[in-house]
PDB file of C-alpha atoms in Angstrom:
ATOM      1  CA  MET A   1      -8.530 -19.862  14.300  1.00 48.00           C
ATOM      2  CA  LEU A   2      -6.320 -16.873  12.604  1.00 49.00           C
ATOM      3  CA  ALA A   3      -8.064 -15.465   9.680  1.00 51.00           C
ATOM      4  CA  GLN A   4     -11.108 -15.950  12.003  1.00 56.00           C
ATOM      5  CA  VAL A   5     -10.082 -13.927  14.329  1.00 60.00           C
ATOM      6  CA  GLY A   6      -9.129 -11.178  11.450  1.00 70.00           C
ATOM      7  CA  ALA A   7     -11.714 -11.568  10.132  1.00 75.00           C
ATOM      8  CA  ASP A   8     -14.183 -11.093  12.693  1.00 85.00           C
ATOM      9  CA  ALA A   9     -12.265  -7.829  14.062  1.00 88.00           C
ATOM     10  CA  CYS A  10     -12.011  -5.769  10.653  1.00 87.00           C
ATOM     11  CA  THR A  11     -16.215  -6.354  10.607  1.00 89.00           C
ATOM     12  CA  ALA A  12     -16.260  -4.758  13.306  1.00 92.00           C
ATOM     13  CA  LEU A  13     -13.721  -1.986  12.702  1.00 93.00           C
ATOM     14  CA  LEU A  14     -15.943  -1.347   9.101  1.00 92.00           C
ATOM     15  CA  TRP A  15     -19.658  -1.540  11.261  1.00 94.00           C
ATOM     16  CA  THR A  16     -18.318   0.785  13.550  1.00 93.00           C
ATOM     17  CA  ALA A  17     -16.695   3.155  10.578  1.00 94.00           C
ATOM     18  CA  ALA A  18     -19.932   2.967   9.286  1.00 93.00           C
ATOM     19  CA  ASN A  19     -22.336   3.332  11.904  1.00 95.00           C
ATOM     20  CA  ALA A  20     -20.191   5.829  13.833  1.00 92.00           C
ATOM     21  CA  ALA A  21     -22.438   8.564  13.269  1.00 92.00           C
ATOM     22  CA  GLU A  22     -25.743   6.901  15.147  1.00 94.00           C
ATOM     23  CA  MET A  23     -23.464   5.872  18.083  1.00 92.00           C
ATOM     24  CA  GLY A  24     -23.173   9.534  18.304  1.00 91.00           C
ATOM     25  CA  GLY A  25     -19.340   9.171  17.041  1.00 90.00           C
ATOM     26  CA  ASP A  26     -17.661  10.456  13.996  1.00 92.00           C
ATOM     27  CA  PRO A  27     -16.249   7.845  11.354  1.00 90.00           C
ATOM     28  CA  ALA A  28     -13.153  10.856  10.919  1.00 91.00           C
ATOM     29  CA  ARG A  29     -12.089  10.016  14.618  1.00 93.00           C
ATOM     30  CA  ILE A  30     -11.689   6.462  15.069  1.00 95.00           C
ATOM     31  CA  ALA A  31      -8.856   5.122  17.621  1.00 96.00           C
ATOM     32  CA  VAL A  32      -8.188   1.163  17.608  1.00 96.00           C
ATOM     33  CA  ALA A  33      -6.516   0.005  20.903  1.00 95.00           C
ATOM     34  CA  GLY A  34      -6.093  -3.342  22.385  1.00 95.00           C
ATOM     35  CA  GLY A  35      -3.772  -5.233  25.094  1.00 94.00           C
ATOM     36  CA  SER A  36      -1.539  -8.151  25.046  1.00 92.00           C
ATOM     37  CA  ALA A  37      -3.499 -10.716  22.136  1.00 89.00           C
ATOM     38  CA  GLY A  38      -5.896  -7.894  21.617  1.00 92.00           C
ATOM     39  CA  GLY A  39      -2.787  -5.263  21.238  1.00 93.00           C
ATOM     40  CA  ASN A  40      -1.869  -8.235  18.497  1.00 91.00           C
ATOM     41  CA  ILE A  41      -5.595  -8.033  16.880  1.00 92.00           C
ATOM     42  CA  ALA A  42      -5.510  -4.022  16.891  1.00 95.00           C
ATOM     43  CA  ALA A  43      -2.157  -3.666  15.066  1.00 95.00           C
ATOM     44  CA  SER A  44      -3.180  -6.504  12.524  1.00 92.00           C
ATOM     45  CA  THR A  45      -6.563  -4.744  12.099  1.00 94.00           C
ATOM     46  CA  VAL A  46      -4.911  -1.366  11.316  1.00 95.00           C
ATOM     47  CA  LEU A  47      -2.685  -3.200   9.258  1.00 94.00           C
ATOM     48  CA  ARG A  48      -4.999  -4.943   7.436  1.00 92.00           C
ATOM     49  CA  ALA A  49      -7.387  -1.345   7.107  1.00 94.00           C
ATOM     50  CA  ARG A  50      -4.292   0.293   5.211  1.00 94.00           C
ATOM     51  CA  ASP A  51      -3.897  -2.723   2.759  1.00 92.00           C
ATOM     52  CA  ARG A  52      -7.534  -2.457   2.067  1.00 90.00           C
ATOM     53  CA  ALA A  53      -7.777   1.599   1.976  1.00 83.00           C
ATOM     54  CA  GLY A  54      -9.740   1.907   4.694  1.00 82.00           C
ATOM     55  CA  PRO A  55     -11.357   2.810   7.210  1.00 93.00           C
ATOM     56  CA  ARG A  56      -8.973   5.511   7.951  1.00 93.00           C
ATOM     57  CA  ILE A  57      -7.948   5.232  11.789  1.00 96.00           C
ATOM     58  CA  LEU A  58      -6.756   8.477  13.676  1.00 96.00           C
ATOM     59  CA  PHE A  59      -4.321   6.842  16.295  1.00 97.00           C
ATOM     60  CA  ARG A  60      -3.848   2.961  17.961  1.00 97.00           C
ATOM     61  CA  LEU A  61      -3.295   2.140  21.250  1.00 97.00           C
ATOM     62  CA  LEU A  62      -0.882  -1.200  22.075  1.00 97.00           C
ATOM     63  CA  THR A  63      -0.794  -2.617  25.840  1.00 96.00           C
ATOM     64  CA  TYR A  64       2.297  -4.502  26.090  1.00 95.00           C
ATOM     65  CA  PRO A  65       1.459  -5.836  22.859  1.00 95.00           C
ATOM     66  CA  GLY A  66       2.444  -9.470  21.561  1.00 90.00           C
ATOM     67  CA  VAL A  67       3.355  -8.504  17.983  1.00 89.00           C
ATOM     68  CA  ASP A  68       6.061 -11.193  17.021  1.00 85.00           C
ATOM     69  CA  ALA A  69       6.269 -15.345  17.165  1.00 78.00           C
ATOM     70  CA  GLY A  70       9.415 -15.682  16.976  1.00 80.00           C
ATOM     71  CA  LEU A  71      10.353 -15.819  20.954  1.00 84.00           C
ATOM     72  CA  THR A  72      13.895 -14.837  20.353  1.00 87.00           C
ATOM     73  CA  THR A  73      14.083 -11.122  21.891  1.00 91.00           C
ATOM     74  CA  HIS A  74      16.317 -10.714  25.159  1.00 93.00           C
ATOM     75  CA  SER A  75      12.869 -10.355  27.141  1.00 94.00           C
ATOM     76  CA  ALA A  76      11.088 -13.439  25.541  1.00 90.00           C
ATOM     77  CA  ARG A  77      14.310 -15.777  27.314  1.00 91.00           C
ATOM     78  CA  GLU A  78      15.067 -13.422  30.216  1.00 90.00           C
ATOM     79  CA  PHE A  79      11.544 -13.709  31.784  1.00 89.00           C
ATOM     80  CA  THR A  80      10.962 -17.422  31.581  1.00 89.00           C
ATOM     81  CA  ASP A  81       8.919 -17.837  35.393  1.00 90.00           C
ATOM     82  CA  THR A  82       7.679 -14.048  35.259  1.00 90.00           C
ATOM     83  CA  PRO A  83       3.773 -14.371  36.685  1.00 86.00           C
ATOM     84  CA  VAL A  84       0.979 -14.116  34.526  1.00 86.00           C
ATOM     85  CA  LEU A  85       2.842 -14.512  31.345  1.00 90.00           C
ATOM     86  CA  ASN A  86       6.387 -16.960  31.053  1.00 88.00           C
ATOM     87  CA  ARG A  87       7.960 -18.525  28.449  1.00 87.00           C
ATOM     88  CA  ALA A  88       5.591 -21.797  28.441  1.00 90.00           C
ATOM     89  CA  VAL A  89       2.765 -20.072  28.381  1.00 89.00           C
ATOM     90  CA  LEU A  90       3.553 -18.107  25.492  1.00 87.00           C
ATOM     91  CA  GLU A  91       4.730 -20.812  23.512  1.00 87.00           C
ATOM     92  CA  TRP A  92       1.705 -21.969  23.643  1.00 88.00           C
ATOM     93  CA  ALA A  93      -0.781 -19.767  22.863  1.00 84.00           C
ATOM     94  CA  VAL A  94       1.890 -18.894  19.508  1.00 80.00           C
ATOM     95  CA  ARG A  95       1.605 -22.597  19.061  1.00 80.00           C
ATOM     96  CA  TYR A  96      -2.418 -22.438  18.661  1.00 77.00           C
ATOM     97  CA  TYR A  97      -2.217 -19.175  18.097  1.00 75.00           C
ATOM     98  CA  ALA A  98      -0.684 -18.762  14.686  1.00 67.00           C
ATOM     99  CA  ARG A  99       0.217 -22.563  13.756  1.00 62.00           C
ATOM    100  CA  ASP A 100       2.248 -22.043  10.608  1.00 59.00           C
ATOM    101  CA  SER A 101       1.519 -18.511  10.065  1.00 57.00           C
ATOM    102  CA  HIS A 102       4.212 -17.435  12.362  1.00 54.00           C
ATOM    103  CA  THR A 103       5.517 -15.324   9.502  1.00 59.00           C
ATOM    104  CA  ALA A 104       2.013 -13.966   7.984  1.00 74.00           C
ATOM    105  CA  PRO A 105       2.741  -9.890   8.720  1.00 77.00           C
ATOM    106  CA  TYR A 106      -1.587 -10.215   9.620  1.00 82.00           C
ATOM    107  CA  ALA A 107      -0.644 -12.689  12.243  1.00 81.00           C
ATOM    108  CA  PHE A 108       2.131 -11.561  14.088  1.00 83.00           C
ATOM    109  CA  PRO A 109       2.279  -7.274  12.346  1.00 88.00           C
ATOM    110  CA  VAL A 110       5.709  -6.501  13.268  1.00 87.00           C
ATOM    111  CA  ARG A 111       6.970  -8.921  10.687  1.00 85.00           C
ATOM    112  CA  ALA A 112       5.208  -6.668   7.905  1.00 90.00           C
ATOM    113  CA  ALA A 113       7.123  -5.725   5.488  1.00 91.00           C
ATOM    114  CA  ASP A 114       6.105  -1.821   4.963  1.00 94.00           C
ATOM    115  CA  LEU A 115       5.015  -0.589   8.377  1.00 96.00           C
ATOM    116  CA  GLY A 116       4.808   2.876   6.924  1.00 96.00           C
ATOM    117  CA  GLY A 117       1.799   4.681   6.584  1.00 96.00           C
ATOM    118  CA  LEU A 118      -0.164   3.790   9.667  1.00 97.00           C
ATOM    119  CA  PRO A 119      -1.358   5.977  12.357  1.00 97.00           C
ATOM    120  CA  PRO A 120       0.115   7.602  15.403  1.00 97.00           C
ATOM    121  CA  THR A 121       0.567   4.867  17.799  1.00 97.00           C
ATOM    122  CA  CYS A 122       1.474   4.785  21.444  1.00 97.00           C
ATOM    123  CA  ILE A 123       2.267   1.240  22.768  1.00 97.00           C
ATOM    124  CA  ALA A 124       3.314   0.899  26.281  1.00 96.00           C
ATOM    125  CA  VAL A 125       5.123  -2.093  27.773  1.00 97.00           C
ATOM    126  CA  ALA A 126       5.568  -3.489  30.909  1.00 96.00           C
ATOM    127  CA  GLU A 127       9.357  -3.787  32.168  1.00 96.00           C
ATOM    128  CA  ILE A 128       9.156  -7.333  33.350  1.00 95.00           C
ATOM    129  CA  ASP A 129       7.416  -9.024  31.059  1.00 95.00           C
ATOM    130  CA  PRO A 130       8.413 -11.583  27.659  1.00 95.00           C
ATOM    131  CA  LEU A 131       6.671  -9.711  25.562  1.00 95.00           C
ATOM    132  CA  ARG A 132       8.550  -5.860  26.424  1.00 96.00           C
ATOM    133  CA  ASP A 133      10.978  -6.119  23.636  1.00 96.00           C
ATOM    134  CA  GLU A 134       8.386  -7.352  20.842  1.00 94.00           C
ATOM    135  CA  GLY A 135       6.657  -3.889  21.948  1.00 96.00           C
ATOM    136  CA  ARG A 136      10.289  -1.727  21.738  1.00 97.00           C
ATOM    137  CA  ASP A 137      11.075  -3.786  18.689  1.00 95.00           C
ATOM    138  CA  TYR A 138       7.946  -3.100  16.791  1.00 96.00           C
ATOM    139  CA  ALA A 139       7.643   1.149  18.552  1.00 97.00           C
ATOM    140  CA  ALA A 140      11.391   1.145  16.656  1.00 97.00           C
ATOM    141  CA  ARG A 141      10.034  -0.279  13.521  1.00 96.00           C
ATOM    142  CA  LEU A 142       7.211   1.969  13.249  1.00 97.00           C
ATOM    143  CA  SER A 143       9.438   5.447  14.165  1.00 98.00           C
ATOM    144  CA  ALA A 144      11.900   4.123  11.178  1.00 97.00           C
ATOM    145  CA  ALA A 145       8.749   3.581   8.924  1.00 97.00           C
ATOM    146  CA  GLY A 146       7.845   7.089   9.728  1.00 98.00           C
ATOM    147  CA  VAL A 147       4.878   6.782  12.213  1.00 98.00           C
ATOM    148  CA  THR A 148       4.451   8.827  15.139  1.00 97.00           C
ATOM    149  CA  THR A 149       5.061   6.481  17.865  1.00 97.00           C
ATOM    150  CA  GLU A 150       5.264   6.635  21.764  1.00 96.00           C
ATOM    151  CA  LEU A 151       7.093   4.470  23.695  1.00 96.00           C
ATOM    152  CA  VAL A 152       6.626   3.922  27.970  1.00 95.00           C
ATOM    153  CA  GLN A 153       7.558   1.645  29.210  1.00 95.00           C
ATOM    154  CA  VAL A 154       6.232   0.971  33.001  1.00 95.00           C
ATOM    155  CA  PRO A 155       8.688   0.366  35.682  1.00 94.00           C
ATOM    156  CA  GLY A 156       8.557  -2.941  37.791  1.00 93.00           C
ATOM    157  CA  ALA A 157       5.321  -3.787  36.182  1.00 95.00           C
ATOM    158  CA  VAL A 158       4.369  -7.529  34.570  1.00 95.00           C
ATOM    159  CA  HIS A 159       1.989  -8.613  32.157  1.00 94.00           C
ATOM    160  CA  GLY A 160      -1.443  -7.507  32.563  1.00 93.00           C
ATOM    161  CA  PHE A 161      -0.144  -5.609  35.602  1.00 94.00           C
ATOM    162  CA  ASP A 162      -3.276  -3.194  35.133  1.00 93.00           C
ATOM    163  CA  LEU A 163      -5.675  -5.728  35.623  1.00 92.00           C
ATOM    164  CA  LEU A 164      -4.275  -7.537  38.435  1.00 91.00           C
ATOM    165  CA  PHE A 165      -3.975  -4.367  40.344  1.00 92.00           C
ATOM    166  CA  PRO A 166      -5.636  -1.727  39.171  1.00 93.00           C
ATOM    167  CA  GLN A 167      -5.629   0.185  42.697  1.00 94.00           C
ATOM    168  CA  ALA A 168      -1.848   0.225  42.489  1.00 94.00           C
ATOM    169  CA  ARG A 169      -0.272   4.028  41.544  1.00 95.00           C
ATOM    170  CA  VAL A 170       1.691   2.448  38.933  1.00 94.00           C
ATOM    171  CA  SER A 171      -1.553   1.173  37.432  1.00 95.00           C
ATOM    172  CA  GLU A 172      -3.060   4.795  37.795  1.00 95.00           C
ATOM    173  CA  ARG A 173      -0.701   6.217  36.399  1.00 94.00           C
ATOM    174  CA  SER A 174      -0.776   3.779  32.816  1.00 94.00           C
ATOM    175  CA  LEU A 175      -3.984   4.355  32.835  1.00 93.00           C
ATOM    176  CA  ALA A 176      -4.192   8.078  32.645  1.00 94.00           C
ATOM    177  CA  ASP A 177      -1.361   8.003  30.131  1.00 93.00           C
ATOM    178  CA  GLN A 178      -3.458   6.112  27.751  1.00 93.00           C
ATOM    179  CA  VAL A 179      -6.637   8.214  28.320  1.00 94.00           C
ATOM    180  CA  ARG A 180      -4.412  11.383  27.716  1.00 94.00           C
ATOM    181  CA  ALA A 181      -2.790   9.670  24.651  1.00 95.00           C
ATOM    182  CA  LEU A 182      -6.281   8.774  23.473  1.00 94.00           C
ATOM    183  CA  HIS A 183      -7.325  12.512  24.184  1.00 95.00           C
ATOM    184  CA  ASP A 184      -4.749  14.197  22.913  1.00 94.00           C
ATOM    185  CA  ALA A 185      -5.208  11.869  19.667  1.00 94.00           C
ATOM    186  CA  LEU A 186      -9.008  12.389  19.385  1.00 91.00           C
ATOM    187  CA  HIS A 187      -9.240  15.986  20.239  1.00 89.00           C
ATOM    188  CA  PRO A 188      -6.328  17.783  18.936  1.00 79.00           C
TER     189      PRO A 188
END
């Protein structure tokens, strides 16, 4: 499953880059975004694009991404009974997603030996989320590798808050911040 997900995402990225002009886009201004497991796929896809020399990604937006399988962070140990995503669901997801690939960087990008050369990245994490510290750790590793990285922690939010409560002020503010980050990256 892991190999197929990665291949599908890379195929979609390559198609998008090759057909951007036909869709009214610019192949030199591509952003990749994803939330939760989609954040993992987005991070992995951009890592693969860097390693395969293209296509070039201008910006990456990750929302409460799951980028590590260790389940050893403070937030993964602290938030065991949270709504939407809790420790048991996270363990189940990691077991079925990665199987024997827990250390593979394309399975969990925070484990890549080299994070240099990746595009500027904005990571939004929810304060009350078992994945919070994975996102923080990934942001810290990206910054240490010289990648321009913005980390936003959404106060009082749980995993998936913006999907569960899109009308809430915190969700509207988070979405506005993400739209601003994308706009600023794509229209400097």
